[in-house]
PDB file of C-alpha atoms in Angstrom:
ATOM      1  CA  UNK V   1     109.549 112.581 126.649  1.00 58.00           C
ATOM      2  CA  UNK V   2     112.091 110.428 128.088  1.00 60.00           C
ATOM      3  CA  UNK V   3     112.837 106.754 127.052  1.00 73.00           C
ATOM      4  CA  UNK V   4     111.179 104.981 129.872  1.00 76.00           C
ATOM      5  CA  UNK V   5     108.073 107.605 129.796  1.00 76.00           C
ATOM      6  CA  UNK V   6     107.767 107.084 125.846  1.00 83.00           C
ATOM      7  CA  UNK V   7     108.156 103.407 126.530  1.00 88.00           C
ATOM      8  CA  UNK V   8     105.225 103.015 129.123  1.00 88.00           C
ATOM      9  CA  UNK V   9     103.315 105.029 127.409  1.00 87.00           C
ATOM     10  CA  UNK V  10     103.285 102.215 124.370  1.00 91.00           C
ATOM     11  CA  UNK V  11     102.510  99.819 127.320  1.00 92.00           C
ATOM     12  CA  UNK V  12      99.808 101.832 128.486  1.00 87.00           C
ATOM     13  CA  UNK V  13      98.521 102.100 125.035  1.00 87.00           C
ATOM     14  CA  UNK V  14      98.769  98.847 124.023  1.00 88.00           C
ATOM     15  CA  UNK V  15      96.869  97.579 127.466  1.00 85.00           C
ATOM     16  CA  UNK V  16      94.166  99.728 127.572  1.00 80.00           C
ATOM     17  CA  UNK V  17      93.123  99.121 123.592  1.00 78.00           C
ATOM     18  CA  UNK V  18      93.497  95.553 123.817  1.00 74.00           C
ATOM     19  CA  UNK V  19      89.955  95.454 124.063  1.00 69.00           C
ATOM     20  CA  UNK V  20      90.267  95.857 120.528  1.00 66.00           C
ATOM     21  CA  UNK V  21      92.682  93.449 120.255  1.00 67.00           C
ATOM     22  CA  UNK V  22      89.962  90.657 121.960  1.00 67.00           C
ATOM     23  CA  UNK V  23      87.582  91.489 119.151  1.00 64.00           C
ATOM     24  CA  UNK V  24      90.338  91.071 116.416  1.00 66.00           C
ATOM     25  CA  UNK V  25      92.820  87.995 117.681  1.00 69.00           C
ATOM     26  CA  UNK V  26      90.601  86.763 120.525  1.00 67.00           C
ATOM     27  CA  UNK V  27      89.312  83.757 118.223  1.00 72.00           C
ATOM     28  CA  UNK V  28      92.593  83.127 117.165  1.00 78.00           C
ATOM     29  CA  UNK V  29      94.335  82.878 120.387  1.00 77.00           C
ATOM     30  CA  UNK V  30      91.288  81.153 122.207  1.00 74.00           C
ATOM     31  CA  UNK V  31      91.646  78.461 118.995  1.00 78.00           C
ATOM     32  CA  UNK V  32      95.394  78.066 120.300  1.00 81.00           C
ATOM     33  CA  UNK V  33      95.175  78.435 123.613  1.00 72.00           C
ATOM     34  CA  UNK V  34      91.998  76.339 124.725  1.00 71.00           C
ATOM     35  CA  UNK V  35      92.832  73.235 123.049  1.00 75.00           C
ATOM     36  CA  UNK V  36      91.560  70.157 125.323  1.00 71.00           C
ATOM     37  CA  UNK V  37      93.849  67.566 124.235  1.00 77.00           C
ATOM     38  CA  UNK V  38      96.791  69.433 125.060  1.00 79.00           C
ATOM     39  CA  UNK V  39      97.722  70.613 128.876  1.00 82.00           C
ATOM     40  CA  UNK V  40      97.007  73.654 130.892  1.00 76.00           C
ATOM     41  CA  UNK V  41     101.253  73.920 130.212  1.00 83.00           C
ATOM     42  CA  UNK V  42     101.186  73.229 126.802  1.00 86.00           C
ATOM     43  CA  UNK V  43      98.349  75.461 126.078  1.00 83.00           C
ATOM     44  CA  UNK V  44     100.615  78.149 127.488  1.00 84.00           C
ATOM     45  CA  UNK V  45     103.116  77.520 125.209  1.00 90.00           C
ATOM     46  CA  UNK V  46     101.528  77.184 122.384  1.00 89.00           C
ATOM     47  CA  UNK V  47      99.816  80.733 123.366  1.00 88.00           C
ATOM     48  CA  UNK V  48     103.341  82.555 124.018  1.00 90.00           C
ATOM     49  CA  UNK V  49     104.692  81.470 120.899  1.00 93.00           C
ATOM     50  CA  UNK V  50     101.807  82.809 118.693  1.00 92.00           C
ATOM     51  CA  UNK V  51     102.007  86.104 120.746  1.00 91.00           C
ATOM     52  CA  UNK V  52     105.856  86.253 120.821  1.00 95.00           C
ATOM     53  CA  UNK V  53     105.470  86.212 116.769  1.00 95.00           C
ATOM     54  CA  UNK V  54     103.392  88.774 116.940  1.00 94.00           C
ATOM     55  CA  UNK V  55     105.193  90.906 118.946  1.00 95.00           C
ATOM     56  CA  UNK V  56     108.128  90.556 116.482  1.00 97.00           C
ATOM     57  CA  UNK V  57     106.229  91.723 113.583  1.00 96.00           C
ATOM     58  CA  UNK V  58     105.165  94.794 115.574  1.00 96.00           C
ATOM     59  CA  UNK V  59     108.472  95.377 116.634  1.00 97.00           C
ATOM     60  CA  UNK V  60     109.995  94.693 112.955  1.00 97.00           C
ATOM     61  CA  UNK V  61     107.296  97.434 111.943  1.00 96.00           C
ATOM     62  CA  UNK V  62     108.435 100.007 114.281  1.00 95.00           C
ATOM     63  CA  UNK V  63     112.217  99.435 113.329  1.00 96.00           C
ATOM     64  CA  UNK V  64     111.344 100.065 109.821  1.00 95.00           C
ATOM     65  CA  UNK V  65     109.171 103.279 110.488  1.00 93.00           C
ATOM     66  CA  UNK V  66     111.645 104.529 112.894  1.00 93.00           C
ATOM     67  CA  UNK V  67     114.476 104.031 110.083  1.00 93.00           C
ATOM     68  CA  UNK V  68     112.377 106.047 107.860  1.00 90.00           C
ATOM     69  CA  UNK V  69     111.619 108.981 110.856  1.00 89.00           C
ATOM     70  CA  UNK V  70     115.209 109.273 111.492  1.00 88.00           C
ATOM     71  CA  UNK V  71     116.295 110.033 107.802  1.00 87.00           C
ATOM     72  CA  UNK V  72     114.056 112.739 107.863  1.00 81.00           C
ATOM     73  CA  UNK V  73     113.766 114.143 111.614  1.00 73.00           C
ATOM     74  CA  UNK V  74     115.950 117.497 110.891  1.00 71.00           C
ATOM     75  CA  UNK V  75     114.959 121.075 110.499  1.00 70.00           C
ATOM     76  CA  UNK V  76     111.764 121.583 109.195  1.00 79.00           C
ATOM     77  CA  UNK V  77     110.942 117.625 108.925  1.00 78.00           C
ATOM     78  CA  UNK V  78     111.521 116.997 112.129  1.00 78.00           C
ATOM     79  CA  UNK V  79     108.833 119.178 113.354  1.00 81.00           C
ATOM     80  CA  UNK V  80     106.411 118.126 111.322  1.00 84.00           C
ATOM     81  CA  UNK V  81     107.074 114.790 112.364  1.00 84.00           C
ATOM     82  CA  UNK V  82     107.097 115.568 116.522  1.00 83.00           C
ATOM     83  CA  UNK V  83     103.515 117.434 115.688  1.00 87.00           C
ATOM     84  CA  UNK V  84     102.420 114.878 113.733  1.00 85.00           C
ATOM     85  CA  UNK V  85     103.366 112.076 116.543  1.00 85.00           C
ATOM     86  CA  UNK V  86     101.746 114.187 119.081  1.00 87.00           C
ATOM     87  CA  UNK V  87      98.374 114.222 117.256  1.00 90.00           C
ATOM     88  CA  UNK V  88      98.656 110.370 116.930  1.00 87.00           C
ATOM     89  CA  UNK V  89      99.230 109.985 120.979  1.00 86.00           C
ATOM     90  CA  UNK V  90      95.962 112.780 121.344  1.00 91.00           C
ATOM     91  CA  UNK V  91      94.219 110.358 118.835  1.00 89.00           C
ATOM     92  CA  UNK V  92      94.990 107.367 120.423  1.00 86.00           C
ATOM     93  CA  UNK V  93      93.838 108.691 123.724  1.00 87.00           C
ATOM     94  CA  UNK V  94      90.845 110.384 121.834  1.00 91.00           C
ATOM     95  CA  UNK V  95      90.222 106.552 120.838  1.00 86.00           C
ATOM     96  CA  UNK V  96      91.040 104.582 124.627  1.00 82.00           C
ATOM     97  CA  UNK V  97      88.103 107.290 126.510  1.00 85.00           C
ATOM     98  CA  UNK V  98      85.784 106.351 123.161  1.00 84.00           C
ATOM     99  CA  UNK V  99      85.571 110.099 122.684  1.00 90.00           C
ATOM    100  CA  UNK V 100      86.481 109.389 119.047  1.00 87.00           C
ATOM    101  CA  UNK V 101      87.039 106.354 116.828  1.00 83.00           C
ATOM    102  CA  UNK V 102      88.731 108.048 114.092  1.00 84.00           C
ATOM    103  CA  UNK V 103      91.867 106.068 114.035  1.00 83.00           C
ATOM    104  CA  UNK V 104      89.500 102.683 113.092  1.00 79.00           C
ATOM    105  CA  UNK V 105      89.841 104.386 109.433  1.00 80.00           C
ATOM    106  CA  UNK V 106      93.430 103.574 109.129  1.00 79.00           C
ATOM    107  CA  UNK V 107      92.540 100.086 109.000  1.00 76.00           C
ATOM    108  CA  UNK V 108      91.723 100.079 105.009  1.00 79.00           C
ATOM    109  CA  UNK V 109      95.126 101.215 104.502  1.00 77.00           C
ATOM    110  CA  UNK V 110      96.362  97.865 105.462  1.00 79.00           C
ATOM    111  CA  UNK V 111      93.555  96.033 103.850  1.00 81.00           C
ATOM    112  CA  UNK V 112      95.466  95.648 100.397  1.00 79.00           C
ATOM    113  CA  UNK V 113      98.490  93.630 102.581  1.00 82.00           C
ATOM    114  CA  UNK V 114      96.600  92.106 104.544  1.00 84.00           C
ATOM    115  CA  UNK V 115      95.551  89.860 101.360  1.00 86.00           C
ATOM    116  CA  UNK V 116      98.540  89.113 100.430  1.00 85.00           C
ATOM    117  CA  UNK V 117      99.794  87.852 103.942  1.00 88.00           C
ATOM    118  CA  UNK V 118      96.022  86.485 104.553  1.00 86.00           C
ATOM    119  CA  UNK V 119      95.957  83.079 103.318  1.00 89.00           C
ATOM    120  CA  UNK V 120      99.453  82.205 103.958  1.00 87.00           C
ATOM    121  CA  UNK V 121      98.263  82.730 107.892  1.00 86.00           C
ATOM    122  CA  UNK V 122      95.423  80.346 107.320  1.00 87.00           C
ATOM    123  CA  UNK V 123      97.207  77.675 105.892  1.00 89.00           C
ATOM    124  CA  UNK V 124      98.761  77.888 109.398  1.00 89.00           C
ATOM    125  CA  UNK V 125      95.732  76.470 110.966  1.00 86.00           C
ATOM    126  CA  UNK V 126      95.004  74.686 112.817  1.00 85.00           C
ATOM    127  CA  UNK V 127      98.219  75.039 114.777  1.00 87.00           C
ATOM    128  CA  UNK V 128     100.119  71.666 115.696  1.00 88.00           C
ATOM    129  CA  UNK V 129     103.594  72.835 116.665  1.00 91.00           C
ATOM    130  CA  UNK V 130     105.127  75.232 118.387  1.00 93.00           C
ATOM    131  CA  UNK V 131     107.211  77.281 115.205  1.00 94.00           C
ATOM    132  CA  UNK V 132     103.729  77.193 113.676  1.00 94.00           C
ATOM    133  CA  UNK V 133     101.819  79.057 116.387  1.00 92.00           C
ATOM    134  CA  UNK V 134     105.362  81.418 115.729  1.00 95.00           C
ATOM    135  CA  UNK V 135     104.779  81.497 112.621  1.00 95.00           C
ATOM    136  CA  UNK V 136     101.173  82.161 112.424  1.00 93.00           C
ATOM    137  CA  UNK V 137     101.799  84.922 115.307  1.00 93.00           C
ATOM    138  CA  UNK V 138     104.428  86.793 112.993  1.00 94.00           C
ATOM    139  CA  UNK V 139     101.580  86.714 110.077  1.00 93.00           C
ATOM    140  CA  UNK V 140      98.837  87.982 112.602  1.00 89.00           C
ATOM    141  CA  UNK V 141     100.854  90.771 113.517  1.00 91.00           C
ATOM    142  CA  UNK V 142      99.784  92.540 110.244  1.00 90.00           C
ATOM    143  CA  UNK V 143      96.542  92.121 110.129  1.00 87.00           C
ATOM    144  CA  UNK V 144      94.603  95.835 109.511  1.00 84.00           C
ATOM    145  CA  UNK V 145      94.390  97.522 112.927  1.00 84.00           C
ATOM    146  CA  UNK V 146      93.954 101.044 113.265  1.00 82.00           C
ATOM    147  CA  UNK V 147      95.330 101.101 116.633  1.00 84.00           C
ATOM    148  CA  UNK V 148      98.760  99.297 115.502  1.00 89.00           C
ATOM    149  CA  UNK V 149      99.111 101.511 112.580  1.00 87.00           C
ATOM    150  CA  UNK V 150      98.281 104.970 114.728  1.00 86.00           C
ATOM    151  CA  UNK V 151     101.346 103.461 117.389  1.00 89.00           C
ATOM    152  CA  UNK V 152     103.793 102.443 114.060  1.00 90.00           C
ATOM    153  CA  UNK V 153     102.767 106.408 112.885  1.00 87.00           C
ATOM    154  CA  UNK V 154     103.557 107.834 116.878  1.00 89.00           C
ATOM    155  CA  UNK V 155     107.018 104.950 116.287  1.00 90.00           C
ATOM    156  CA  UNK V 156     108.215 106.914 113.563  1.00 88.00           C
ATOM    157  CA  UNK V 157     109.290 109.451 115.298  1.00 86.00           C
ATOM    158  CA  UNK V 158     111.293 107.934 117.682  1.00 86.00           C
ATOM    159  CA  UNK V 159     114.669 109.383 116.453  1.00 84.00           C
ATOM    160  CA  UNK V 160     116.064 105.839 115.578  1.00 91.00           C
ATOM    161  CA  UNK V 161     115.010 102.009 114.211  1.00 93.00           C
ATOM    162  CA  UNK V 162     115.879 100.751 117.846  1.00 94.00           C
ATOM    163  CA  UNK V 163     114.081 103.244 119.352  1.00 93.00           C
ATOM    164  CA  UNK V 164     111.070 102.412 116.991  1.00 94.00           C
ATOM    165  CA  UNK V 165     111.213  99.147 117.076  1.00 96.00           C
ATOM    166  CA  UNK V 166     111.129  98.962 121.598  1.00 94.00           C
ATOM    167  CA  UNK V 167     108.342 101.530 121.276  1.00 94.00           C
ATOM    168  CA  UNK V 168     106.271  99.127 119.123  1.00 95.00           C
ATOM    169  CA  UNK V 169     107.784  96.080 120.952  1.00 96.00           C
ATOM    170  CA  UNK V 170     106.175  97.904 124.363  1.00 95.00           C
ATOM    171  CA  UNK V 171     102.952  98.223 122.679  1.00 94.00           C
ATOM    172  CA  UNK V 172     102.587  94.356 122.258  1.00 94.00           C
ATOM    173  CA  UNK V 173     103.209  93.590 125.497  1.00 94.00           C
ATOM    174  CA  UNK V 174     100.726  96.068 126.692  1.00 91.00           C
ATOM    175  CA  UNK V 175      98.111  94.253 124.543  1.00 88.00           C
ATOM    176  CA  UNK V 176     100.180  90.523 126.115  1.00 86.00           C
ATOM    177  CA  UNK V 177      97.624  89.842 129.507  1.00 82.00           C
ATOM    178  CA  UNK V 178      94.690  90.173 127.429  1.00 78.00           C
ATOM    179  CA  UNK V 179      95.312  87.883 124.635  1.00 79.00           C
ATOM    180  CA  UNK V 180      97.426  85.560 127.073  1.00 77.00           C
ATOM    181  CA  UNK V 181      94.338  85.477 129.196  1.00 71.00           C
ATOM    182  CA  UNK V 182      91.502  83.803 126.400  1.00 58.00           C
ATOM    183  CA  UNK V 183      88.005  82.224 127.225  1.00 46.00           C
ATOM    184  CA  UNK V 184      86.594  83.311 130.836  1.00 42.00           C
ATOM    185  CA  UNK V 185      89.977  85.374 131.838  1.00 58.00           C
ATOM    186  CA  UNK V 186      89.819  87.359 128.612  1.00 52.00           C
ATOM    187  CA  UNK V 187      86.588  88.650 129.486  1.00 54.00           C
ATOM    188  CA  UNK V 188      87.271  89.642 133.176  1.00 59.00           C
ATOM    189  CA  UNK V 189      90.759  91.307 131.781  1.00 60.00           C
ATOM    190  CA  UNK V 190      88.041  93.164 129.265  1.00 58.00           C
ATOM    191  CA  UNK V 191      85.693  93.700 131.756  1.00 64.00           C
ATOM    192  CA  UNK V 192      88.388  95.624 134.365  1.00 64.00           C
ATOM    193  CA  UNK V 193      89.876  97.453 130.615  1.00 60.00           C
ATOM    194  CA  UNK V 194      86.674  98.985 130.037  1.00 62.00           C
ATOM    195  CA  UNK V 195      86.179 100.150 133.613  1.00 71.00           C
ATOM    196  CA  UNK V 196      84.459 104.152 132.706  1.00 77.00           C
ATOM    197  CA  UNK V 197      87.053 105.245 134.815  1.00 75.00           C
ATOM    198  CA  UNK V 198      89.857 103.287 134.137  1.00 75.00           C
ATOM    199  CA  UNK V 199      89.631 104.101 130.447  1.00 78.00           C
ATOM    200  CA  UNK V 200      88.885 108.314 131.023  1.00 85.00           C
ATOM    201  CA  UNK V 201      91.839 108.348 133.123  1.00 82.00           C
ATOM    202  CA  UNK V 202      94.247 106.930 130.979  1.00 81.00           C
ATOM    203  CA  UNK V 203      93.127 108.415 127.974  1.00 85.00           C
ATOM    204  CA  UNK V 204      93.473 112.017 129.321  1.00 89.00           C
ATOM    205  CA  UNK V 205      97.508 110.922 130.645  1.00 85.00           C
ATOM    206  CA  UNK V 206      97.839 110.161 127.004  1.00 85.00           C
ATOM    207  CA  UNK V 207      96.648 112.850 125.384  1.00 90.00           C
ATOM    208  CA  UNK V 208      98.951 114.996 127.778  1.00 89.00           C
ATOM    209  CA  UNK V 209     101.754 113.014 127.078  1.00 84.00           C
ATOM    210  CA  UNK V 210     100.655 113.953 123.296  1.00 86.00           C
ATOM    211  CA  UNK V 211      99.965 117.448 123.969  1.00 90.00           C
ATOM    212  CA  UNK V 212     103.830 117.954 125.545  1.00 84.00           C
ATOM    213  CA  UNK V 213     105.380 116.270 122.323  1.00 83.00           C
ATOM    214  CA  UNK V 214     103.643 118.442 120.453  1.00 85.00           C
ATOM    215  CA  UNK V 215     107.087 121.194 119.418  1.00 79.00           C
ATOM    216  CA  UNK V 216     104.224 124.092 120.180  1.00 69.00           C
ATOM    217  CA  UNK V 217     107.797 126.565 121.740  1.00 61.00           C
ATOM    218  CA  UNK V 218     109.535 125.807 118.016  1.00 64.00           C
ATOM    219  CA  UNK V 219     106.538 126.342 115.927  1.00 58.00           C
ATOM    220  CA  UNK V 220     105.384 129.683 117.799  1.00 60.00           C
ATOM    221  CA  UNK V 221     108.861 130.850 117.421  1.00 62.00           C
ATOM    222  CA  UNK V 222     108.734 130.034 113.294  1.00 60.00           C
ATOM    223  CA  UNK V 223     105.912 131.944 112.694  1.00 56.00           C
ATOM    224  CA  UNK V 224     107.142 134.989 114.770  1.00 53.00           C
TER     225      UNK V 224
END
């Protein structure tokens, strides 16, 4: 896939499971973002800020997995990797049409950081300055999510750490409009997300776009 395809394809990812993301961060960002002392302005800042942080982290993620793809993306390696990142994408959009929910299992992998980085990011609370709603965004950004770790797996095969990290960096602003959008927004942003058809559509243009970066031409030719 091309650059910009691979690129709105994180987008599309990351907007269409950020129903998941409402589940997971919602209370977070509706803590930040819906605070009645503060203005409709201020809330907004406050709101950006925690999100911009946790855009970062994803994006610092998928730097360091793409490093790691391109050491080993030659010969033999490299085609495991491309078949490997095409059965993440075909997972992913297994996942967005709710034909399968496998990828929710990745999310014990993280578990074990996630306690380390856990109470620091609660100390954080409750947010009173801007570089603390940073702060606390750049912690939230690894907390266990199977759909984040499936995109960082898909990221490692970008073919470089600036490659990996726009990829993931897409992905978070897919998930942006419905975590910008808490309390009454939120749930008419989750409401038009989990439209039946909205969700089967995209899900099978993802799985495509999996299917084609699977190397199936390479690996036919090996085993001939």
């Amino acid at each position: 896939m091309t650059e910009p395809l691979l690129i709105s394809t994180a987008i599309m990812i990351g907007l269409l499971g950020s129903t998941h993301c409402i589940g997971m961060c919602g209370g977070i960002a509706a803590s930040i973002g819906l605070q009645r002392h503060r203005s409709t302005l201020s809330n907004a800042s406050f709101l950006m800020s925690y999100n911009l942080g946790r855009i970062c982290s994803y994006a610092i993620a998928g730097a360091l997995l793409g490093s790691v793809g391109a050491l080993v993306a030659t010969g033999i390696s490299g085609l495991i990797l491309r078949s490997f990142a095409g059965l993440m994408l075909i997972a992913m959009g297994l996942y967005i049409g709710q034909w399968w929910l496998g990828i929710t299992h990745l999310e014990k992998v993280g578990s074990k950081l996630w306690k380390l980085i856990g109470p620091s990011a609660s100390r954080l609370m409750p947010v009173k300055t801007l570089p603390q709603a940073l702060l606390l965004g750049v912690a939230w950004g690894w907390l266990p999510c199977g759909l984040v770790y499936s995109t960082l797996l898909w990221s490692s095969s970008a073919g470089s750490w600036q490659q990996g990290a726009l990829l993931m960096a897409g992905f978070g602003l897919g998930t942006l409009p419905a975590m910008f959008t808490t309390g009454l927004l939120a749930q008419q942003v989750k409401t038009l997300l989990q439209q039946k058809w909205t969700r089967k559509l995209s899900a099978l243009v993802i799985i495509t776009f999996g299917i084609f970066t699977l190397p199936l031409s390479e690996l036919i030719s090996i085993s001939h």
